[in-house]
Amino acid sequence: MQPFDLVIRGGTVATATDTMRADVGIRGETIAALGLGLDRGSREIDAHGELVLPGGVDSHAHIEQLSAAGIVNSDSFETATTAAAFGGTTTVISFAAQHVGMDLKKVVEEYHQLAERGAVVDYAFHMILADPTEATLAKDVPALVQAGHSSLKVFMTYDRLRVDDEQLLDVLAAARDNGAFVCVHAENHGMITWISKRLLKGGNTAPKYHAISHPRVGEAEAFTRLIACAALVDQPIMIFHVSSAEGAAVIRQARGQGLKVFAETCPQYLFLTRHDLDKPGLEGAKWMFSPPAREKSDQEALWQALALGDLQLVSSDHAPYAFDKTGKLAAGNNPTFKQIANGMPGLEARLPLLFDAMVSKGRFDLNRFVAWTATEPAKIYGLHPKKGAIAIGADADIAIWDPKKKVTFSDATVKDRTRYTPWPGRTVTGWPTTVLRRGEIIVENGALDAPPGSGRFLPRTAGWAAQPLGRIAPEFDPRTNFKATLQQ
Ligand SMILES: [Zn+2]
């Protein structure tokens, strides 16, 4: 038998379902064998005392993207995916963001070029539709879905990006017709605008008022409206960054009705609260993201929703802006909270934060950590079993964790280009020390060994998650619609 190119020996392998002592034999780019006492490989990694886990799959990251505020976020594909790799993440789904008036095909081409030049981990794109014209929906979307971009994203808020209900329905219907999935940033735009104006009028301009300007009920309302729209056209959806107990409850109810509503949350909603925005001067801007962090009780509700399966995964929503005039302070030194870009870095810290909370502190087990951070996102977005798995035939994307290693987050060690960490002084236990991407060691001994552009595009077809239920709304059913001529 052909020798292994690499054997990871003596570690504890964990998947979304099992934990076992096993060697991992790798040939070329894929996992060729799992077992005890595997033959020697050309190269060996001693993993005794360490955990051998699938590389993380981060299904929500903004990279080199033109933001709602009109500025490009601070990372290139090279710096963002480098940060990802150091944090144990080997697959990233970022965005190809169409703004109003832009040709979607060109937009996707441009993001391809940026990623081809810079990415050091494998990647795919969700296509953001801010201008769902007939030409975009009828011509570009079918061609691009065919080309392997099987997920769309829309915003229900942000002036430059948002779609109204009619456009939302158009996008959902186009996704259904083309077998694509739809991800949504769902908040009530009117409520945000209305309360923001009142806050500013009253002189409440500091970053902390951002947390007040996105009402909790605005999340629950938008989820409800979105779910109703999706049900009308029978299109499965993914609700991004759930932040509140009320939001999670809406999702639970919809899933209880058998609807294909999937949802994620992010570390910032599990570990931060509105109080983190309450800092002197503009400092709080570093913790401004949308929707904002809520209360301790929401954190508990979100963990509970994850545990019950109402939420299926935890992404980073990496949206990096430096705390200077290129980013958070682009509107000058005295901006109101409305003039500060929303978002914070997360690609590097996502896995260590969750590992610490879930595994080191014993709240959940290793298998659920793997499920929520790698396997579930890979399954939902059509990347499994190539990604998000340690299995024979899967890509050898592996993070070897030292479960005892303690790391304290600090601005000085940040790998992305924001140059700040939202977690200063926080010490986590457990860190990915060696990271493999398709059988190549890309992080070892604290150094990256992967040329920019060595990451690969992952064409996807939407999987089970995106398949309609086959529930026809009465308005589309010839038995109940007076035989109306109405394309579903
Ligand atoms: Zn986002």
Tab-separated table of C-alpha atoms and ligand atoms in Angstrom:
chain	number	residue	atom	x	y	z
A	1	MET	CA	0.000	0.000	0.000
A	2	GLN	CA	1.092	3.511	-0.819
A	3	PRO	CA	2.680	5.213	2.222
A	4	PHE	CA	1.003	8.169	3.872
A	5	ASP	CA	2.319	11.636	3.133
A	6	LEU	CA	1.529	12.632	6.671
A	7	VAL	CA	0.366	10.885	9.800
A	8	ILE	CA	-1.024	12.734	12.816
A	9	ARG	CA	-0.223	10.242	15.537
A	10	GLY	CA	-1.595	9.566	18.979
A	11	GLY	CA	-4.120	12.369	19.267
A	12	THR	CA	-7.745	12.391	20.336
A	13	VAL	CA	-9.893	12.844	17.241
A	14	ALA	CA	-13.287	14.448	17.680
A	15	THR	CA	-16.069	14.848	15.142
A	16	ALA	CA	-19.600	16.180	15.516
A	17	THR	CA	-20.647	12.808	16.902
A	18	ASP	CA	-17.643	10.857	18.207
A	19	THR	CA	-14.452	11.210	20.194
A	20	MET	CA	-11.751	8.555	19.726
A	21	ARG	CA	-8.071	7.856	20.056
A	22	ALA	CA	-6.863	7.534	16.480
A	23	ASP	CA	-4.040	8.283	14.100
A	24	VAL	CA	-5.005	10.212	10.992
A	25	GLY	CA	-3.324	9.145	7.751
A	26	ILE	CA	-3.248	11.721	4.957
A	27	ARG	CA	-2.453	11.185	1.295
A	28	GLY	CA	-2.267	14.250	-0.886
A	29	GLU	CA	-5.068	16.589	0.066
A	30	THR	CA	-7.398	14.145	1.761
A	31	ILE	CA	-7.787	11.932	4.793
A	32	ALA	CA	-6.976	8.376	3.736
A	33	ALA	CA	-7.165	6.427	6.976
A	34	LEU	CA	-8.208	6.610	10.614
A	35	GLY	CA	-7.014	3.973	13.017
A	36	LEU	CA	-4.611	2.918	15.703
A	37	GLY	CA	-1.053	2.032	14.752
A	38	LEU	CA	-1.136	3.354	11.181
A	39	ASP	CA	2.012	2.852	9.081
A	40	ARG	CA	4.615	5.548	9.165
A	41	GLY	CA	4.083	8.569	6.981
A	42	SER	CA	6.711	10.536	5.055
A	43	ARG	CA	6.045	13.121	7.681
A	44	GLU	CA	4.675	12.661	11.190
A	45	ILE	CA	3.032	14.944	13.693
A	46	ASP	CA	3.033	13.829	17.308
A	47	ALA	CA	-0.377	14.710	18.717
A	48	HIS	CA	-0.225	12.902	22.059
A	49	GLY	CA	-2.174	14.915	24.601
A	50	GLU	CA	-3.711	17.032	21.856
A	51	LEU	CA	-7.092	17.189	20.154
A	52	VAL	CA	-7.430	16.580	16.434
A	53	LEU	CA	-10.482	18.458	15.170
A	54	PRO	CA	-11.882	19.443	11.791
A	55	GLY	CA	-10.716	22.892	10.706
A	56	GLY	CA	-13.376	25.478	11.494
A	57	VAL	CA	-15.903	26.582	8.893
A	58	ASP	CA	-16.826	30.241	9.334
A	59	SER	CA	-19.900	30.842	7.233
A	60	HIS	CA	-20.290	34.587	7.818
A	61	ALA	CA	-17.326	36.913	7.278
A	62	HIS	CA	-17.069	40.268	5.531
A	63	ILE	CA	-13.781	40.563	3.661
A	64	GLU	CA	-12.597	43.435	1.441
A	65	GLN	CA	-16.210	44.462	1.306
A	66	LEU	CA	-17.747	47.846	0.655
A	67	SER	CA	-19.835	48.479	3.741
A	68	ALA	CA	-23.246	49.992	4.291
A	69	ALA	CA	-21.418	53.111	5.466
A	70	GLY	CA	-19.592	53.272	2.119
A	71	ILE	CA	-16.122	52.330	3.354
A	72	VAL	CA	-14.170	49.180	2.604
A	73	ASN	CA	-13.448	47.062	5.644
A	74	SER	CA	-9.902	46.879	6.839
A	75	ASP	CA	-8.889	43.356	5.885
A	76	SER	CA	-7.691	41.987	2.607
A	77	PHE	CA	-8.376	38.336	1.839
A	78	GLU	CA	-4.798	37.685	2.833
A	79	THR	CA	-5.020	39.270	6.284
A	80	ALA	CA	-8.536	38.027	7.048
A	81	THR	CA	-7.843	34.429	6.083
A	82	THR	CA	-4.484	34.552	7.869
A	83	ALA	CA	-6.350	35.531	11.033
A	84	ALA	CA	-8.784	32.681	10.334
A	85	ALA	CA	-5.970	30.145	9.938
A	86	PHE	CA	-4.293	31.200	13.197
A	87	GLY	CA	-7.632	30.700	14.912
A	88	GLY	CA	-8.087	27.182	13.498
A	89	THR	CA	-10.532	28.059	10.721
A	90	THR	CA	-9.780	26.582	7.292
A	91	THR	CA	-12.919	27.469	5.348
A	92	VAL	CA	-14.536	30.880	5.112
A	93	ILE	CA	-17.717	31.954	3.384
A	94	SER	CA	-17.500	35.671	2.732
A	95	PHE	CA	-19.627	37.937	0.566
A	96	ALA	CA	-19.784	39.248	-2.960
A	97	ALA	CA	-21.672	42.434	-2.229
A	98	GLN	CA	-23.791	44.056	-4.889
A	99	HIS	CA	-24.790	47.641	-4.149
A	100	VAL	CA	-27.579	49.472	-5.978
A	101	GLY	CA	-26.802	49.854	-9.685
A	102	MET	CA	-24.039	47.240	-9.723
A	103	ASP	CA	-23.910	44.322	-12.128
A	104	LEU	CA	-23.966	41.183	-9.974
A	105	LYS	CA	-21.842	39.153	-12.384
A	106	LYS	CA	-19.107	41.779	-12.320
A	107	VAL	CA	-19.343	42.019	-8.545
A	108	VAL	CA	-18.808	38.282	-8.162
A	109	GLU	CA	-15.907	38.380	-10.636
A	110	GLU	CA	-14.228	41.151	-8.655
A	111	TYR	CA	-14.480	39.300	-5.361
A	112	HIS	CA	-13.130	36.196	-7.084
A	113	GLN	CA	-10.084	38.170	-8.169
A	114	LEU	CA	-9.503	39.551	-4.681
A	115	ALA	CA	-9.773	36.125	-3.093
A	116	GLU	CA	-7.628	34.418	-5.740
A	117	ARG	CA	-4.897	36.902	-5.026
A	118	GLY	CA	-4.983	36.740	-1.260
A	119	ALA	CA	-6.818	33.875	0.412
A	120	VAL	CA	-4.778	31.358	2.405
A	121	VAL	CA	-7.763	29.203	3.376
A	122	ASP	CA	-10.521	27.839	1.149
A	123	TYR	CA	-13.506	30.049	0.512
A	124	ALA	CA	-16.924	30.517	-1.015
A	125	PHE	CA	-19.237	33.504	-1.392
A	126	HIS	CA	-22.756	34.415	-0.421
A	127	MET	CA	-24.047	36.855	-3.044
A	128	ILE	CA	-25.518	39.983	-1.464
A	129	LEU	CA	-28.411	41.334	-3.497
A	130	ALA	CA	-29.064	45.003	-2.806
A	131	ASP	CA	-30.565	45.642	-6.231
A	132	PRO	CA	-32.692	42.655	-7.206
A	133	THR	CA	-33.727	43.921	-10.633
A	134	GLU	CA	-35.480	41.652	-13.086
A	135	ALA	CA	-32.272	41.220	-15.065
A	136	THR	CA	-30.314	40.297	-11.931
A	137	LEU	CA	-32.897	37.769	-10.823
A	138	ALA	CA	-33.779	36.279	-14.200
A	139	LYS	CA	-30.323	36.207	-15.809
A	140	ASP	CA	-27.469	36.638	-13.364
A	141	VAL	CA	-28.738	34.649	-10.409
A	142	PRO	CA	-29.395	31.450	-12.423
A	143	ALA	CA	-25.970	31.626	-14.086
A	144	LEU	CA	-24.150	32.349	-10.841
A	145	VAL	CA	-25.957	29.633	-8.891
A	146	GLN	CA	-24.964	27.251	-11.696
A	147	ALA	CA	-21.383	28.424	-11.270
A	148	GLY	CA	-21.398	27.279	-7.638
A	149	HIS	CA	-22.667	30.294	-5.707
A	150	SER	CA	-25.598	28.616	-4.067
A	151	SER	CA	-26.506	31.178	-1.420
A	152	LEU	CA	-27.910	34.690	-1.540
A	153	LYS	CA	-28.011	37.279	1.189
A	154	VAL	CA	-30.305	40.223	1.695
A	155	PHE	CA	-30.520	42.967	4.276
A	156	MET	CA	-33.829	44.199	5.679
A	157	THR	CA	-32.073	47.253	7.111
A	158	TYR	CA	-29.253	49.692	6.184
A	159	ASP	CA	-30.133	52.506	3.765
A	160	ARG	CA	-27.755	51.455	1.002
A	161	LEU	CA	-28.448	47.765	1.083
A	162	ARG	CA	-31.922	46.996	2.277
A	163	VAL	CA	-34.678	45.379	0.287
A	164	ASP	CA	-38.348	46.045	0.934
A	165	ASP	CA	-40.861	43.237	1.416
A	166	GLU	CA	-41.690	43.029	-2.275
A	167	GLN	CA	-38.029	42.762	-3.226
A	168	LEU	CA	-37.498	40.248	-0.444
A	169	LEU	CA	-40.239	38.086	-1.947
A	170	ASP	CA	-38.637	38.437	-5.380
A	171	VAL	CA	-35.312	37.206	-4.021
A	172	LEU	CA	-36.895	34.335	-2.089
A	173	ALA	CA	-38.816	33.237	-5.179
A	174	ALA	CA	-35.704	33.482	-7.378
A	175	ALA	CA	-33.778	31.380	-4.861
A	176	ARG	CA	-36.493	28.756	-4.853
A	177	ASP	CA	-36.579	28.652	-8.662
A	178	ASN	CA	-32.814	28.175	-8.809
A	179	GLY	CA	-32.286	25.862	-5.859
A	180	ALA	CA	-30.379	28.419	-3.810
A	181	PHE	CA	-30.396	29.243	-0.118
A	182	VAL	CA	-31.182	32.694	1.330
A	183	CYS	CA	-29.452	34.306	4.319
A	184	VAL	CA	-30.972	37.404	5.863
A	185	HIS	CA	-29.989	40.266	8.138
A	186	ALA	CA	-33.428	40.807	9.636
A	187	GLU	CA	-34.193	43.910	11.675
A	188	ASN	CA	-37.026	46.423	11.405
A	189	HIS	CA	-35.523	49.335	9.470
A	190	GLY	CA	-38.236	51.827	10.327
A	191	MET	CA	-37.856	51.287	14.058
A	192	ILE	CA	-34.083	51.734	13.856
A	193	THR	CA	-34.346	54.945	11.844
A	194	TRP	CA	-37.143	56.324	13.983
A	195	ILE	CA	-35.510	55.766	17.349
A	196	SER	CA	-32.060	56.806	16.078
A	197	LYS	CA	-33.409	60.210	15.024
A	198	ARG	CA	-34.917	60.697	18.454
A	199	LEU	CA	-31.749	59.635	20.209
A	200	LEU	CA	-29.641	62.078	18.179
A	201	LYS	CA	-32.144	64.891	18.647
A	202	GLY	CA	-31.811	64.406	22.381
A	203	GLY	CA	-28.037	64.672	22.136
A	204	ASN	CA	-27.437	60.966	22.737
A	205	THR	CA	-24.624	60.512	20.264
A	206	ALA	CA	-22.108	58.246	22.059
A	207	PRO	CA	-21.425	54.720	20.756
A	208	LYS	CA	-23.410	53.160	23.609
A	209	TYR	CA	-26.634	54.559	22.165
A	210	HIS	CA	-26.125	52.271	19.195
A	211	ALA	CA	-27.283	49.493	21.524
A	212	ILE	CA	-30.507	51.395	22.183
A	213	SER	CA	-31.080	52.288	18.530
A	214	HIS	CA	-31.793	48.706	17.418
A	215	PRO	CA	-34.915	47.798	19.414
A	216	ARG	CA	-35.239	44.231	20.568
A	217	VAL	CA	-38.777	44.031	19.220
A	218	GLY	CA	-37.394	45.123	15.851
A	219	GLU	CA	-35.509	41.848	15.639
A	220	ALA	CA	-38.477	39.702	16.559
A	221	GLU	CA	-40.759	41.671	14.202
A	222	ALA	CA	-38.401	41.320	11.244
A	223	PHE	CA	-37.895	37.606	11.884
A	224	THR	CA	-41.663	37.120	11.944
A	225	ARG	CA	-42.141	39.073	8.711
A	226	LEU	CA	-39.255	37.305	7.014
A	227	ILE	CA	-40.511	33.880	8.029
A	228	ALA	CA	-43.983	34.724	6.704
A	229	CYS	CA	-42.513	35.863	3.377
A	230	ALA	CA	-40.398	32.714	3.137
A	231	ALA	CA	-43.414	30.534	3.927
A	232	LEU	CA	-45.499	32.273	1.256
A	233	VAL	CA	-43.067	31.173	-1.465
A	234	ASP	CA	-41.908	27.975	0.309
A	235	GLN	CA	-38.242	28.940	0.481
A	236	PRO	CA	-35.890	27.825	3.285
A	237	ILE	CA	-33.916	30.588	4.985
A	238	MET	CA	-30.980	31.218	7.291
A	239	ILE	CA	-31.433	34.005	9.822
A	240	PHE	CA	-28.118	35.639	10.560
A	241	HIS	CA	-26.772	36.755	13.940
A	242	VAL	CA	-29.681	36.171	16.316
A	243	SER	CA	-29.115	38.489	19.285
A	244	SER	CA	-32.142	38.314	21.565
A	245	ALA	CA	-34.280	35.873	23.525
A	246	GLU	CA	-37.352	37.134	21.636
A	247	GLY	CA	-35.641	36.482	18.305
A	248	ALA	CA	-34.738	32.948	19.329
A	249	ALA	CA	-38.333	32.374	20.452
A	250	VAL	CA	-39.688	33.398	17.035
A	251	ILE	CA	-37.357	30.900	15.385
A	252	ARG	CA	-38.351	28.154	17.799
A	253	GLN	CA	-42.004	28.716	17.001
A	254	ALA	CA	-41.419	28.627	13.243
A	255	ARG	CA	-39.403	25.429	13.509
A	256	GLY	CA	-42.166	23.997	15.662
A	257	GLN	CA	-44.478	24.543	12.708
A	258	GLY	CA	-42.149	22.501	10.571
A	259	LEU	CA	-40.757	25.430	8.605
A	260	LYS	CA	-37.225	25.274	7.275
A	261	VAL	CA	-35.876	28.191	9.236
A	262	PHE	CA	-32.203	27.931	10.129
A	263	ALA	CA	-30.348	30.380	12.300
A	264	GLU	CA	-26.974	31.290	13.684
A	265	THR	CA	-25.553	33.431	16.418
A	266	CYS	CA	-22.040	34.794	16.959
A	267	PRO	CA	-19.594	34.938	19.906
A	268	GLN	CA	-20.355	38.626	20.459
A	269	TYR	CA	-23.958	37.757	21.381
A	270	LEU	CA	-22.851	34.926	23.669
A	271	PHE	CA	-20.132	36.861	25.509
A	272	LEU	CA	-20.866	40.598	25.337
A	273	THR	CA	-23.673	42.846	26.539
A	274	ARG	CA	-24.742	46.422	25.822
A	275	HIS	CA	-22.522	47.484	28.751
A	276	ASP	CA	-19.464	46.718	26.615
A	277	LEU	CA	-20.343	49.750	24.486
A	278	ASP	CA	-20.381	51.999	27.526
A	279	LYS	CA	-16.778	53.212	27.471
A	280	PRO	CA	-15.215	56.657	27.758
A	281	GLY	CA	-15.160	58.817	24.622
A	282	LEU	CA	-15.455	56.868	21.399
A	283	GLU	CA	-13.846	53.670	22.701
A	284	GLY	CA	-17.231	51.932	22.665
A	285	ALA	CA	-17.138	52.084	18.841
A	286	LYS	CA	-14.943	48.987	18.892
A	287	TRP	CA	-17.916	47.009	20.178
A	288	MET	CA	-20.458	48.454	17.749
A	289	PHE	CA	-21.999	45.843	15.492
A	290	SER	CA	-25.536	45.144	14.322
A	291	PRO	CA	-27.686	43.937	15.830
A	292	PRO	CA	-26.015	45.097	19.045
A	293	ALA	CA	-25.065	42.998	22.051
A	294	ARG	CA	-27.980	42.704	24.480
A	295	GLU	CA	-28.248	41.450	28.078
A	296	LYS	CA	-26.849	38.536	30.095
A	297	SER	CA	-30.251	36.866	29.965
A	298	ASP	CA	-30.109	36.922	26.165
A	299	GLN	CA	-26.764	35.138	26.250
A	300	GLU	CA	-28.394	32.370	28.262
A	301	ALA	CA	-31.350	32.204	25.895
A	302	LEU	CA	-28.995	31.874	22.907
A	303	TRP	CA	-26.972	29.056	24.492
A	304	GLN	CA	-30.263	27.343	25.222
A	305	ALA	CA	-31.443	27.837	21.640
A	306	LEU	CA	-28.186	26.320	20.372
A	307	ALA	CA	-28.507	23.383	22.734
A	308	LEU	CA	-32.087	22.732	21.574
A	309	GLY	CA	-31.135	22.985	17.913
A	310	ASP	CA	-33.162	26.124	17.206
A	311	LEU	CA	-29.869	27.746	16.260
A	312	GLN	CA	-27.522	25.419	14.415
A	313	LEU	CA	-24.204	27.186	14.248
A	314	VAL	CA	-21.973	29.976	15.469
A	315	SER	CA	-20.254	32.188	12.882
A	316	SER	CA	-18.022	35.196	13.493
A	317	ASP	CA	-19.699	37.918	11.404
A	318	HIS	CA	-16.127	39.197	11.009
A	319	ALA	CA	-16.579	42.834	9.915
A	320	PRO	CA	-13.275	44.549	10.609
A	321	TYR	CA	-12.798	48.307	10.907
A	322	ALA	CA	-9.680	49.779	12.496
A	323	PHE	CA	-10.217	52.250	15.319
A	324	ASP	CA	-8.905	55.166	13.230
A	325	LYS	CA	-9.872	57.344	10.279
A	326	THR	CA	-9.691	54.415	7.827
A	327	GLY	CA	-12.428	52.643	9.757
A	328	LYS	CA	-14.483	53.435	12.814
A	329	LEU	CA	-13.510	57.123	12.793
A	330	ALA	CA	-13.896	57.738	9.047
A	331	ALA	CA	-16.448	60.488	9.736
A	332	GLY	CA	-13.964	62.491	11.831
A	333	ASN	CA	-13.060	62.628	15.485
A	334	ASN	CA	-16.492	63.439	16.796
A	335	PRO	CA	-18.933	61.109	15.033
A	336	THR	CA	-22.376	60.209	16.273
A	337	PHE	CA	-23.109	56.516	16.663
A	338	LYS	CA	-24.910	56.683	13.316
A	339	GLN	CA	-21.681	57.715	11.564
A	340	ILE	CA	-19.558	54.843	12.858
A	341	ALA	CA	-19.135	51.667	10.801
A	342	ASN	CA	-20.776	48.612	12.331
A	343	GLY	CA	-18.809	45.453	12.890
A	344	MET	CA	-15.942	43.904	14.752
A	345	PRO	CA	-13.204	41.387	13.971
A	346	GLY	CA	-13.927	37.755	14.756
A	347	LEU	CA	-12.267	35.274	12.412
A	348	GLU	CA	-9.343	34.547	14.718
A	349	ALA	CA	-11.066	34.550	18.089
A	350	ARG	CA	-14.283	32.648	17.239
A	351	LEU	CA	-13.045	29.121	17.850
A	352	PRO	CA	-10.836	29.756	20.914
A	353	LEU	CA	-13.616	31.741	22.627
A	354	LEU	CA	-16.139	28.982	22.023
A	355	PHE	CA	-13.707	26.185	22.881
A	356	ASP	CA	-12.945	27.884	26.187
A	357	ALA	CA	-16.619	28.394	27.060
A	358	MET	CA	-17.919	25.076	25.771
A	359	VAL	CA	-15.105	22.596	26.341
A	360	SER	CA	-12.584	23.996	28.843
A	361	LYS	CA	-15.262	25.367	31.145
A	362	GLY	CA	-17.333	22.232	30.604
A	363	ARG	CA	-20.594	23.778	29.488
A	364	PHE	CA	-20.942	21.534	26.440
A	365	ASP	CA	-18.905	18.729	24.947
A	366	LEU	CA	-16.249	18.655	22.289
A	367	ASN	CA	-18.629	17.135	19.760
A	368	ARG	CA	-21.058	19.993	19.985
A	369	PHE	CA	-18.177	22.428	19.650
A	370	VAL	CA	-17.198	20.706	16.394
A	371	ALA	CA	-20.807	20.564	15.226
A	372	TRP	CA	-21.610	24.246	15.752
A	373	THR	CA	-18.341	25.608	14.400
A	374	ALA	CA	-17.509	23.259	11.525
A	375	THR	CA	-19.829	20.382	10.661
A	376	GLU	CA	-23.207	22.129	10.763
A	377	PRO	CA	-22.144	25.144	8.698
A	378	ALA	CA	-20.523	22.776	6.192
A	379	LYS	CA	-23.717	20.726	5.967
A	380	ILE	CA	-26.113	23.644	5.759
A	381	TYR	CA	-24.112	25.448	3.070
A	382	GLY	CA	-23.327	22.439	0.884
A	383	LEU	CA	-19.654	21.942	1.787
A	384	HIS	CA	-19.981	18.652	3.663
A	385	PRO	CA	-18.433	16.027	3.720
A	386	LYS	CA	-15.472	17.631	1.938
A	387	LYS	CA	-15.292	20.245	4.690
A	388	GLY	CA	-16.237	20.207	8.365
A	389	ALA	CA	-15.480	16.518	8.867
A	390	ILE	CA	-12.707	14.156	9.868
A	391	ALA	CA	-13.629	11.217	7.699
A	392	ILE	CA	-12.000	9.104	5.037
A	393	GLY	CA	-12.134	11.038	1.789
A	394	ALA	CA	-12.690	14.417	3.421
A	395	ASP	CA	-10.275	17.241	2.763
A	396	ALA	CA	-7.456	17.068	5.307
A	397	ASP	CA	-8.450	20.373	6.913
A	398	ILE	CA	-7.454	19.791	10.497
A	399	ALA	CA	-6.784	21.900	13.560
A	400	ILE	CA	-4.665	20.293	16.253
A	401	TRP	CA	-5.552	21.839	19.592
A	402	ASP	CA	-3.517	22.041	22.739
A	403	PRO	CA	-6.421	21.906	25.205
A	404	LYS	CA	-4.261	23.255	28.038
A	405	LYS	CA	-2.668	26.191	26.300
A	406	LYS	CA	-3.672	29.503	27.861
A	407	VAL	CA	-3.779	32.608	25.697
A	408	THR	CA	-4.655	36.130	26.764
A	409	PHE	CA	-6.120	38.284	24.003
A	410	SER	CA	-4.266	41.513	23.414
A	411	ASP	CA	-4.107	44.213	20.744
A	412	ALA	CA	-0.430	43.367	20.305
A	413	THR	CA	-1.063	39.881	18.915
A	414	VAL	CA	-4.032	40.528	16.621
A	415	LYS	CA	-3.537	38.996	13.172
A	416	ASP	CA	-6.205	40.894	11.249
A	417	ARG	CA	-5.771	44.508	10.229
A	418	THR	CA	-8.070	46.145	12.755
A	419	ARG	CA	-5.112	46.021	15.165
A	420	TYR	CA	-7.520	45.757	18.093
A	421	THR	CA	-9.095	42.827	19.858
A	422	PRO	CA	-12.639	43.089	21.217
A	423	TRP	CA	-11.478	40.705	23.986
A	424	PRO	CA	-8.528	42.514	25.635
A	425	GLY	CA	-7.294	40.836	28.789
A	426	ARG	CA	-9.561	37.822	28.380
A	427	THR	CA	-7.707	34.542	28.904
A	428	VAL	CA	-8.907	31.408	27.159
A	429	THR	CA	-7.795	27.842	27.723
A	430	GLY	CA	-7.271	25.788	24.560
A	431	TRP	CA	-5.739	26.946	21.316
A	432	PRO	CA	-5.193	25.482	17.838
A	433	THR	CA	-1.407	25.158	17.589
A	434	THR	CA	-1.038	23.329	14.257
A	435	VAL	CA	-3.415	23.856	11.354
A	436	LEU	CA	-3.618	21.856	8.136
A	437	ARG	CA	-5.385	22.876	4.947
A	438	ARG	CA	-5.862	20.094	2.414
A	439	GLY	CA	-2.984	18.128	3.910
A	440	GLU	CA	-0.540	21.010	4.069
A	441	ILE	CA	0.626	22.412	7.371
A	442	ILE	CA	-0.232	26.090	7.138
A	443	VAL	CA	0.199	27.112	10.792
A	444	GLU	CA	2.902	25.671	13.034
A	445	ASN	CA	4.993	27.053	15.888
A	446	GLY	CA	3.162	30.352	15.729
A	447	ALA	CA	4.024	30.956	12.069
A	448	LEU	CA	2.027	30.892	8.859
A	449	ASP	CA	3.312	28.882	5.932
A	450	ALA	CA	0.844	29.479	3.115
A	451	PRO	CA	1.384	31.816	0.193
A	452	PRO	CA	-1.360	34.365	-0.533
A	453	GLY	CA	-3.694	32.875	-3.089
A	454	SER	CA	-3.141	29.276	-2.004
A	455	GLY	CA	-6.714	29.098	-0.701
A	456	ARG	CA	-9.154	27.643	-3.188
A	457	PHE	CA	-12.662	28.580	-4.298
A	458	LEU	CA	-15.288	26.031	-3.266
A	459	PRO	CA	-18.138	25.820	-5.766
A	460	ARG	CA	-21.286	24.655	-3.972
A	461	THR	CA	-24.677	23.306	-4.793
A	462	ALA	CA	-27.253	23.988	-2.143
A	463	GLY	CA	-27.977	20.888	-0.137
A	464	TRP	CA	-30.896	19.610	1.877
A	465	ALA	CA	-31.205	22.823	3.863
A	466	ALA	CA	-32.223	24.796	0.776
A	467	GLN	CA	-34.762	22.345	-0.592
A	468	PRO	CA	-38.335	23.657	-0.409
A	469	LEU	CA	-40.800	21.753	1.744
A	470	GLY	CA	-43.381	21.398	-1.003
A	471	ARG	CA	-45.957	23.286	1.061
A	472	ILE	CA	-47.987	25.382	-1.345
A	473	ALA	CA	-49.578	28.502	0.094
A	474	PRO	CA	-53.349	28.671	-0.600
A	475	GLU	CA	-52.830	31.691	-2.854
A	476	PHE	CA	-50.774	29.503	-5.198
A	477	ASP	CA	-52.926	26.406	-4.958
A	478	PRO	CA	-55.334	25.975	-7.911
A	479	ARG	CA	-57.845	24.356	-5.521
A	480	THR	CA	-58.101	27.536	-3.491
A	481	ASN	CA	-57.095	30.416	-5.788
A	482	PHE	CA	-59.923	30.373	-8.363
A	483	LYS	CA	-57.348	28.954	-10.773
A	484	ALA	CA	-55.492	32.232	-10.901
A	485	THR	CA	-52.628	32.443	-13.365
A	486	LEU	CA	-49.904	33.015	-10.867
A	487	GLN	CA	-46.400	31.788	-11.095
A	488	GLN	CA	-45.347	30.712	-7.656
B	1	ZN	ZN	-22.586	40.220	8.665
